[in-house]
Amino acid sequence: MADDAPRWLDADEQRAWILVSQLTMRLPSALESRMQAVAGLGYFEYLVLSGLSMAPGRRLHLKDVARFTGSSLSRLSNTVRRFEERGWARRESDPEDGRSTYGVLTDAGLEVVRRAAPLHVEEVRRLVLDPLTARQLATLGEASRRIVTALDPDGPMEAFVDPE
């Protein structure tokens, strides 16, 4: 076998990969549809607002919000522009780095997050947490950390996770 030949998946790897593929495609859609129907927010919009709400002072560099949500700065910029129009967020220049911009969650934006959060938590519990045992959840968390680290050498953005 040549050194440049693909390393084909064995049966176990293929089964696992198919399940991961189905998970990564179906879960965002399921979270999106319920959030949109009940709260009038897209899942991505909720993630942006939620990320800002968990940041110290409800303010975070937009490049970090993009990293937290796994999006491009362009997509995030369009979303933040819409939030500014609704009064949910504003941009602030970083006085220490003129090339960087903060996204800041307003009181109105925080209220949107507070209204949507119970729905989000309910769906996360129903679709992800409740079907798993504590051990399975720990394994999923560790596996996800490793995959996110492979995707982003800076690793997962866990600064928002309360250690308690």
Coordinates of N, CA, C and O in Angstrom, one line a residue:
M1 N 0.8 -1.2 0.0 CA 0.0 0.0 0.0 C 0.9 1.2 0.0 O 1.8 1.4 0.8
A2 N 0.6 2.2 -0.9 CA 1.4 3.4 -1.0 C 1.2 4.3 0.2 O 0.2 4.3 0.9
D3 N 2.3 5.0 0.5 CA 2.3 5.9 1.7 C 1.2 7.0 1.6 O 0.7 7.6 2.6
D4 N 0.9 7.4 0.3 CA -0.1 8.5 0.1 C -1.5 8.0 0.0 O -2.4 8.8 -0.3
A5 N -1.8 6.7 0.1 CA -3.1 6.1 0.0 C -3.9 6.6 1.2 O -3.4 6.7 2.3
P6 N -5.2 6.8 1.0 CA -6.1 7.2 2.2 C -6.1 6.1 3.2 O -6.0 4.9 2.9
R7 N -6.2 6.5 4.5 CA -6.5 5.5 5.5 C -8.0 5.4 5.6 O -8.7 6.1 6.3
W8 N -8.5 4.4 5.0 CA -9.9 4.1 4.9 C -10.5 3.8 6.3 O -9.7 3.2 7.2
L9 N -11.7 4.1 6.6 CA -12.3 3.9 7.9 C -12.6 2.4 8.0 O -13.2 1.8 7.0
D10 N -12.4 1.8 9.1 CA -12.8 0.4 9.4 C -14.3 0.5 9.7 O -14.9 1.6 9.9
A11 N -14.9 -0.6 10.0 CA -16.4 -0.7 10.2 C -16.8 0.1 11.5 O -17.7 0.9 11.5
D12 N -16.0 0.0 12.5 CA -16.3 0.7 13.8 C -16.1 2.2 13.6 O -17.0 3.0 14.0
E13 N -15.1 2.6 12.9 CA -14.8 4.0 12.7 C -15.9 4.6 11.8 O -16.4 5.7 12.0
Q14 N -16.3 3.9 10.8 CA -17.4 4.3 9.9 C -18.7 4.5 10.6 O -19.4 5.5 10.4
R15 N -19.1 3.5 11.4 CA -20.3 3.6 12.2 C -20.3 4.9 13.1 O -21.2 5.6 13.2
A16 N -19.1 5.1 13.8 CA -19.0 6.2 14.7 C -19.1 7.5 13.9 O -19.8 8.5 14.3
W17 N -18.4 7.6 12.7 CA -18.4 8.8 11.9 C -19.8 9.1 11.4 O -20.2 10.3 11.4
I18 N -20.5 8.1 11.0 CA -21.8 8.4 10.5 C -22.7 8.9 11.6 O -23.5 9.9 11.4
L19 N -22.6 8.4 12.8 CA -23.4 8.9 13.9 C -23.0 10.4 14.2 O -23.8 11.2 14.5
V20 N -21.7 10.6 14.2 CA -21.2 12.0 14.5 C -21.7 13.0 13.4 O -22.2 14.1 13.7
S21 N -21.7 12.5 12.2 CA -22.2 13.3 11.1 C -23.7 13.6 11.2 O -24.1 14.8 11.1
Q22 N -24.4 12.6 11.6 CA -25.9 12.8 11.8 C -26.1 13.8 13.0 O -27.0 14.7 12.9
L23 N -25.3 13.6 14.0 CA -25.5 14.5 15.2 C -25.2 16.0 14.8 O -25.9 16.9 15.1
T24 N -24.0 16.2 14.1 CA -23.6 17.6 13.8 C -24.6 18.2 12.8 O -24.7 19.5 12.8
M25 N -25.3 17.5 12.0 CA -26.2 18.1 11.1 C -27.6 18.2 11.7 O -28.3 19.2 11.5
R26 N -28.0 17.3 12.5 CA -29.4 17.3 13.0 C -29.6 18.2 14.3 O -30.6 18.8 14.4
L27 N -28.6 18.2 15.2 CA -28.8 18.9 16.4 C -29.0 20.4 16.2 O -29.9 21.0 16.7
P28 N -28.1 21.1 15.4 CA -28.3 22.5 15.2 C -29.7 22.8 14.6 O -30.4 23.8 15.0
S29 N -30.1 22.0 13.7 CA -31.5 22.2 13.1 C -32.6 22.0 14.1 O -33.5 22.8 14.1
A30 N -32.5 21.0 14.9 CA -33.5 20.8 16.0 C -33.5 22.0 16.9 O -34.6 22.5 17.3
L31 N -32.4 22.5 17.4 CA -32.3 23.6 18.3 C -32.8 24.9 17.6 O -33.5 25.7 18.2
E32 N -32.5 25.0 16.3 CA -32.9 26.2 15.6 C -34.4 26.3 15.4 O -35.0 27.3 15.6
S33 N -35.0 25.2 15.0 CA -36.4 25.2 14.7 C -37.3 25.6 15.9 O -38.2 26.4 15.8
R34 N -36.9 25.0 17.0 CA -37.7 25.3 18.3 C -37.5 26.7 18.7 O -38.4 27.4 19.1
M35 N -36.2 27.1 18.7 CA -35.9 28.5 19.1 C -36.6 29.5 18.2 O -37.1 30.5 18.7
Q36 N -36.6 29.3 16.9 CA -37.2 30.2 16.0 C -38.7 30.2 16.2 O -39.3 31.3 16.3
A37 N -39.3 29.1 16.4 CA -40.8 29.0 16.5 C -41.3 29.6 17.8 O -42.3 30.3 17.8
V38 N -40.5 29.4 18.9 CA -41.0 29.9 20.2 C -40.5 31.3 20.6 O -41.2 32.1 21.1
A39 N -39.2 31.5 20.3 CA -38.6 32.8 20.8 C -38.3 33.8 19.6 O -37.9 34.9 19.9
G40 N -38.5 33.3 18.4 CA -38.3 34.2 17.3 C -36.8 34.5 17.1 O -36.4 35.5 16.4
L41 N -35.9 33.7 17.6 CA -34.5 33.8 17.4 C -33.9 32.6 16.7 O -34.3 31.5 17.0
G42 N -32.9 32.9 15.9 CA -32.2 31.8 15.3 C -31.2 31.2 16.3 O -30.9 31.9 17.3
Y43 N -30.8 30.0 16.2 CA -29.9 29.4 17.1 C -28.6 30.2 17.2 O -28.0 30.4 18.3
F44 N -28.1 30.6 16.0 CA -26.8 31.3 16.0 C -27.0 32.7 16.7 O -26.1 33.1 17.5
E45 N -28.1 33.3 16.5 CA -28.4 34.6 17.2 C -28.4 34.4 18.7 O -27.8 35.1 19.5
Y46 N -29.0 33.3 19.1 CA -29.0 33.0 20.6 C -27.6 32.8 21.1 O -27.3 33.3 22.2
L47 N -26.8 32.0 20.3 CA -25.4 31.8 20.8 C -24.7 33.1 21.0 O -23.9 33.2 21.9
V48 N -24.8 34.0 20.0 CA -24.1 35.3 20.1 C -24.6 36.0 21.4 O -23.8 36.5 22.2
L49 N -25.9 36.2 21.5 CA -26.4 36.9 22.7 C -26.0 36.2 24.0 O -25.6 36.8 25.0
S50 N -26.1 34.9 24.0 CA -25.7 34.1 25.2 C -24.2 34.2 25.5 O -23.9 34.4 26.7
G51 N -23.4 34.2 24.5 CA -22.0 34.3 24.7 C -21.6 35.7 25.3 O -20.8 35.8 26.2
L52 N -22.3 36.7 24.8 CA -22.0 38.1 25.3 C -22.6 38.2 26.8 O -21.9 38.8 27.6
S53 N -23.7 37.5 27.0 CA -24.3 37.6 28.4 C -23.4 36.9 29.4 O -23.4 37.3 30.6
M54 N -22.6 36.0 29.0 CA -21.7 35.2 30.0 C -20.4 35.9 30.1 O -19.6 35.5 31.0
A55 N -20.0 36.8 29.2 CA -18.7 37.5 29.3 C -18.7 38.5 30.4 O -19.7 39.1 30.7
P56 N -17.5 38.7 31.0 CA -17.4 39.7 32.1 C -17.9 41.1 31.5 O -17.4 41.5 30.4
G57 N -18.7 41.7 32.2 CA -19.2 43.0 31.8 C -20.1 43.0 30.5 O -20.4 44.0 29.9
R58 N -20.5 41.8 30.2 CA -21.3 41.5 29.0 C -20.7 42.1 27.7 O -21.3 42.6 26.8
R59 N -19.3 42.0 27.7 CA -18.6 42.6 26.6 C -17.4 41.7 26.2 O -16.8 41.1 27.1
L60 N -17.3 41.5 24.9 CA -16.3 40.5 24.4 C -15.8 41.0 23.1 O -16.6 41.5 22.3
H61 N -14.5 40.8 22.8 CA -14.0 41.1 21.4 C -14.8 40.3 20.4 O -15.1 39.1 20.7
L62 N -15.1 40.9 19.3 CA -15.9 40.2 18.3 C -15.2 39.0 17.8 O -15.8 38.0 17.4
K63 N -13.9 39.1 17.7 CA -13.1 37.9 17.2 C -13.3 36.7 18.1 O -13.4 35.6 17.7
D64 N -13.5 37.0 19.4 CA -13.7 35.9 20.4 C -15.2 35.4 20.3 O -15.4 34.2 20.5
V65 N -16.1 36.3 20.1 CA -17.5 35.9 19.9 C -17.6 35.0 18.6 O -18.2 33.9 18.7
A66 N -16.8 35.3 17.6 CA -16.8 34.5 16.4 C -16.2 33.1 16.7 O -16.8 32.1 16.3
R67 N -15.2 33.1 17.5 CA -14.6 31.8 17.8 C -15.5 31.0 18.7 O -15.7 29.8 18.5
F68 N -16.2 31.7 19.7 CA -17.1 31.0 20.6 C -18.3 30.3 19.8 O -18.7 29.2 20.1
T69 N -18.7 31.0 18.8 CA -19.9 30.6 18.0 C -19.5 29.7 16.8 O -20.3 29.1 16.1
G70 N -18.2 29.7 16.5 CA -17.7 28.9 15.4 C -18.1 29.5 14.0 O -18.3 28.8 13.1
S71 N -18.1 30.9 14.0 CA -18.5 31.5 12.8 C -17.4 32.4 12.2 O -16.4 32.7 12.9
S72 N -17.7 33.0 11.1 CA -16.8 34.0 10.5 C -17.1 35.3 11.1 O -18.2 35.6 11.5
L73 N -16.1 36.2 11.0 CA -16.3 37.6 11.5 C -17.4 38.3 10.6 O -18.1 39.1 11.1
S74 N -17.4 37.9 9.3 CA -18.4 38.5 8.4 C -19.8 38.2 8.8 O -20.7 39.1 8.9
R75 N -20.1 36.9 9.1 CA -21.4 36.5 9.5 C -21.8 37.2 10.8 O -22.9 37.7 11.0
L76 N -20.8 37.2 11.8 CA -21.0 37.8 13.1 C -21.3 39.3 12.9 O -22.2 39.8 13.6
S77 N -20.6 39.9 12.1 CA -20.7 41.4 11.9 C -22.2 41.7 11.4 O -22.8 42.7 11.9
N78 N -22.7 40.9 10.5 CA -24.0 41.1 10.0 C -25.1 40.9 11.1 O -26.0 41.6 11.2
T79 N -24.8 39.9 12.0 CA -25.7 39.6 13.1 C -25.7 40.8 14.1 O -26.7 41.2 14.6
V80 N -24.5 41.2 14.4 CA -24.4 42.3 15.4 C -25.0 43.6 14.9 O -25.6 44.3 15.6
R81 N -24.9 43.8 13.6 CA -25.5 45.0 13.0 C -27.0 44.9 13.2 O -27.7 45.9 13.6
R82 N -27.6 43.8 13.0 CA -29.1 43.6 13.2 C -29.4 43.8 14.7 O -30.4 44.4 15.1
F83 N -28.5 43.3 15.6 CA -28.7 43.5 17.0 C -28.7 45.0 17.4 O -29.4 45.4 18.2
E84 N -27.7 45.7 16.8 CA -27.7 47.1 17.0 C -29.0 47.8 16.6 O -29.5 48.7 17.3
E85 N -29.5 47.4 15.5 CA -30.7 48.0 15.0 C -31.9 47.7 16.0 O -32.8 48.6 16.1
R86 N -31.9 46.6 16.6 CA -32.9 46.2 17.6 C -32.6 46.7 19.0 O -33.5 46.6 19.9
G87 N -31.4 47.3 19.2 CA -31.1 47.8 20.5 C -30.6 46.7 21.5 O -30.5 46.9 22.7
W88 N -30.2 45.6 20.9 CA -29.8 44.5 21.8 C -28.3 44.4 22.0 O -27.8 43.8 23.0
A89 N -27.5 45.1 21.2 CA -26.0 45.1 21.4 C -25.5 46.4 20.7 O -26.2 47.1 20.0
R90 N -24.3 46.7 21.1 CA -23.5 47.8 20.4 C -22.1 47.4 20.3 O -21.6 46.4 20.9
R91 N -21.4 48.1 19.4 CA -20.0 47.9 19.2 C -19.2 49.0 19.9 O -19.7 50.1 20.0
E92 N -18.1 48.6 20.5 CA -17.2 49.6 21.1 C -15.7 49.3 20.6 O -15.3 48.1 20.5
S93 N -15.0 50.3 20.2 CA -13.6 50.2 19.8 C -12.8 49.8 21.1 O -13.1 50.3 22.2
D94 N -11.8 49.0 20.9 CA -10.9 48.6 22.0 C -9.9 49.8 22.1 O -9.1 50.0 21.1
P95 N -9.9 50.5 23.2 CA -9.0 51.6 23.3 C -7.5 51.2 23.3 O -6.6 52.0 23.0
E96 N -7.2 49.9 23.6 CA -5.8 49.4 23.6 C -5.4 48.9 22.3 O -4.2 48.7 22.0
D97 N -6.3 48.6 21.4 CA -6.0 48.0 20.1 C -7.1 48.5 19.1 O -8.2 48.0 19.1
G98 N -6.7 49.5 18.4 CA -7.7 50.2 17.5 C -8.2 49.2 16.4 O -9.2 49.6 15.7
R99 N -7.6 48.1 16.2 CA -8.0 47.2 15.2 C -9.1 46.2 15.7 O -9.8 45.5 14.9
S100 N -9.3 46.2 17.0 CA -10.2 45.3 17.6 C -11.5 46.0 18.0 O -11.5 47.2 18.4
T101 N -12.6 45.3 18.0 CA -13.9 45.8 18.4 C -14.6 44.9 19.4 O -14.5 43.7 19.2
Y102 N -15.2 45.5 20.4 CA -15.9 44.7 21.3 C -17.4 44.7 20.9 O -17.9 45.6 20.3
G103 N -18.0 43.6 21.2 CA -19.5 43.5 21.1 C -20.0 43.6 22.6 O -19.4 43.0 23.5
V104 N -21.0 44.5 22.8 CA -21.5 44.7 24.1 C -23.0 44.4 24.2 O -23.7 45.0 23.3
L105 N -23.4 43.6 25.1 CA -24.8 43.3 25.2 C -25.5 44.4 26.0 O -25.1 44.7 27.1
T106 N -26.6 44.9 25.5 CA -27.3 45.9 26.2 C -28.3 45.3 27.2 O -28.5 44.1 27.2
D107 N -28.9 46.1 28.0 CA -29.9 45.6 28.9 C -31.1 45.0 28.1 O -31.6 43.9 28.5
A108 N -31.5 45.6 27.0 CA -32.5 45.0 26.2 C -32.1 43.6 25.6 O -32.9 42.7 25.6
G109 N -30.8 43.5 25.2 CA -30.3 42.2 24.7 C -30.3 41.2 25.8 O -30.6 40.0 25.6
L110 N -29.9 41.6 27.0 CA -29.9 40.7 28.1 C -31.3 40.2 28.4 O -31.5 39.0 28.7
E111 N -32.3 41.0 28.3 CA -33.7 40.6 28.5 C -34.1 39.5 27.5 O -34.8 38.6 27.8
V112 N -33.6 39.7 26.2 CA -33.9 38.7 25.2 C -33.3 37.4 25.6 O -34.0 36.3 25.5
V113 N -32.1 37.4 26.0 CA -31.4 36.1 26.5 C -32.2 35.5 27.6 O -32.4 34.3 27.6
R114 N -32.6 36.3 28.6 CA -33.3 35.8 29.8 C -34.6 35.1 29.4 O -35.0 34.1 30.0
R115 N -35.3 35.7 28.4 CA -36.5 35.1 28.0 C -36.3 33.8 27.2 O -37.1 32.8 27.2
A116 N -35.2 33.7 26.4 CA -35.0 32.6 25.5 C -34.2 31.5 26.2 O -34.3 30.3 25.8
A117 N -33.5 31.8 27.3 CA -32.6 30.8 27.9 C -33.4 29.6 28.4 O -32.9 28.4 28.3
P118 N -34.5 29.7 29.1 CA -35.2 28.5 29.6 C -35.6 27.6 28.5 O -35.5 26.4 28.6
L119 N -36.0 28.1 27.3 CA -36.3 27.2 26.2 C -35.0 26.5 25.7 O -35.1 25.3 25.4
H120 N -34.0 27.2 25.6 CA -32.7 26.6 25.2 C -32.3 25.5 26.1 O -31.9 24.4 25.7
V121 N -32.3 25.8 27.4 CA -31.9 24.8 28.4 C -32.8 23.6 28.3 O -32.3 22.4 28.4
E122 N -34.1 23.8 28.2 CA -35.1 22.7 28.1 C -34.7 21.8 26.9 O -34.7 20.6 27.0
E123 N -34.4 22.4 25.7 CA -34.1 21.7 24.5 C -32.8 20.9 24.7 O -32.6 19.8 24.2
V124 N -31.8 21.6 25.2 CA -30.5 20.9 25.5 C -30.6 19.7 26.4 O -30.1 18.7 26.1
R125 N -31.4 19.9 27.4 CA -31.6 18.8 28.3 C -32.4 17.6 27.6 O -32.0 16.5 27.7
R126 N -33.4 18.0 26.9 CA -34.2 16.9 26.2 C -33.4 16.2 25.1 O -33.5 15.0 25.0
L127 N -32.7 17.0 24.3 CA -32.0 16.4 23.2 C -30.6 15.8 23.4 O -30.2 14.9 22.7
V128 N -29.9 16.4 24.4 CA -28.5 16.0 24.6 C -28.3 15.4 26.0 O -27.7 14.3 26.1
L129 N -28.7 16.1 27.0 CA -28.3 15.6 28.4 C -29.1 14.5 28.9 O -28.6 13.5 29.5
D130 N -30.4 14.6 28.8 CA -31.3 13.5 29.4 C -31.1 12.1 28.9 O -31.2 11.2 29.6
P131 N -30.8 12.0 27.6 CA -30.6 10.7 27.0 C -29.3 10.0 27.5 O -29.1 8.8 27.3
L132 N -28.4 10.7 28.2 CA -27.1 10.2 28.6 C -27.0 10.0 30.1 O -27.6 10.7 30.9
T133 N -26.2 9.0 30.4 CA -25.8 8.8 31.8 C -24.7 9.8 32.2 O -24.1 10.5 31.3
A134 N -24.4 10.0 33.5 CA -23.4 10.9 33.9 C -22.1 10.6 33.2 O -21.3 11.4 32.8
R135 N -21.8 9.3 33.2 CA -20.5 8.8 32.6 C -20.5 9.1 31.1 O -19.4 9.5 30.6
Q136 N -21.6 8.8 30.4 CA -21.6 9.1 29.0 C -21.4 10.6 28.7 O -20.8 11.0 27.8
L137 N -22.1 11.5 29.6 CA -21.9 12.9 29.4 C -20.5 13.3 29.6 O -20.0 14.2 28.8
A138 N -19.8 12.8 30.6 CA -18.4 13.1 30.8 C -17.5 12.7 29.6 O -16.7 13.4 29.1
T139 N -17.8 11.5 29.0 CA -17.1 11.0 27.9 C -17.4 11.9 26.7 O -16.5 12.3 25.9
L140 N -18.6 12.3 26.5 CA -19.0 13.2 25.4 C -18.3 14.5 25.5 O -17.7 15.1 24.6
G141 N -18.2 15.1 26.7 CA -17.5 16.3 27.0 C -16.0 16.2 26.6 O -15.5 17.1 26.0
E142 N -15.4 15.2 27.1 CA -14.0 15.0 26.8 C -13.7 14.8 25.3 O -12.8 15.3 24.7
A143 N -14.6 14.0 24.7 CA -14.4 13.7 23.2 C -14.6 15.1 22.5 O -13.8 15.4 21.5
S144 N -15.6 15.8 22.9 CA -15.8 17.1 22.2 C -14.7 18.1 22.4 O -14.3 18.8 21.5
R145 N -14.1 18.1 23.6 CA -12.9 18.9 23.8 C -11.8 18.6 22.9 O -11.1 19.4 22.3
R146 N -11.5 17.3 22.7 CA -10.4 16.8 21.8 C -10.7 17.2 20.4 O -9.8 17.6 19.7
I147 N -12.0 17.1 20.0 CA -12.3 17.4 18.6 C -12.2 18.9 18.3 O -11.6 19.4 17.4
V148 N -12.7 19.7 19.3 CA -12.6 21.2 19.2 C -11.2 21.6 19.1 O -10.8 22.5 18.4
T149 N -10.3 21.0 19.9 CA -8.9 21.3 19.9 C -8.3 21.0 18.6 O -7.4 21.7 18.1
A150 N -8.7 19.9 18.0 CA -8.2 19.6 16.6 C -8.6 20.6 15.6 O -7.9 20.9 14.7
L151 N -9.8 21.1 15.8 CA -10.4 22.1 14.9 C -9.8 23.5 15.1 O -9.6 24.3 14.2
D152 N -9.5 23.8 16.4 CA -9.0 25.1 16.8 C -7.8 24.9 17.8 O -8.0 24.6 18.9
P153 N -6.6 25.1 17.3 CA -5.4 24.9 18.2 C -5.5 25.6 19.5 O -4.8 25.3 20.5
D154 N -6.2 26.8 19.5 CA -6.4 27.5 20.8 C -7.3 26.7 21.8 O -7.4 27.1 22.9
G155 N -8.0 25.7 21.3 CA -8.8 24.9 22.1 C -10.2 25.5 22.3 O -10.5 26.6 21.8
P156 N -11.0 24.8 23.1 CA -12.4 25.3 23.3 C -12.4 26.6 24.2 O -11.5 26.8 25.0
M157 N -13.4 27.4 24.0 CA -13.6 28.6 24.8 C -14.4 28.2 26.0 O -15.6 28.2 26.0
E158 N -13.7 27.9 27.1 CA -14.4 27.4 28.3 C -14.4 28.5 29.4 O -14.8 28.3 30.5
A159 N -14.0 29.7 29.0 CA -14.0 30.8 30.0 C -15.3 31.1 30.6 O -15.5 31.6 31.7
F160 N -16.4 30.7 29.8 CA -17.7 31.0 30.3 C -18.3 30.0 31.2 O -19.4 30.1 31.7
V161 N -17.7 28.9 31.3 CA -18.2 27.7 32.1 C -17.9 28.0 33.6 O -16.7 28.1 34.0
D162 N -18.9 28.0 34.4 CA -18.8 28.1 35.8 C -18.2 26.8 36.3 O -18.7 25.7 36.1
P163 N -17.0 26.9 37.1 CA -16.4 25.7 37.5 C -17.2 24.9 38.6 O -16.8 23.8 38.9
E164 N -18.2 25.5 39.2 CA -18.9 24.8 40.2 C -20.0 24.0 39.7 O -20.7 24.0 38.9

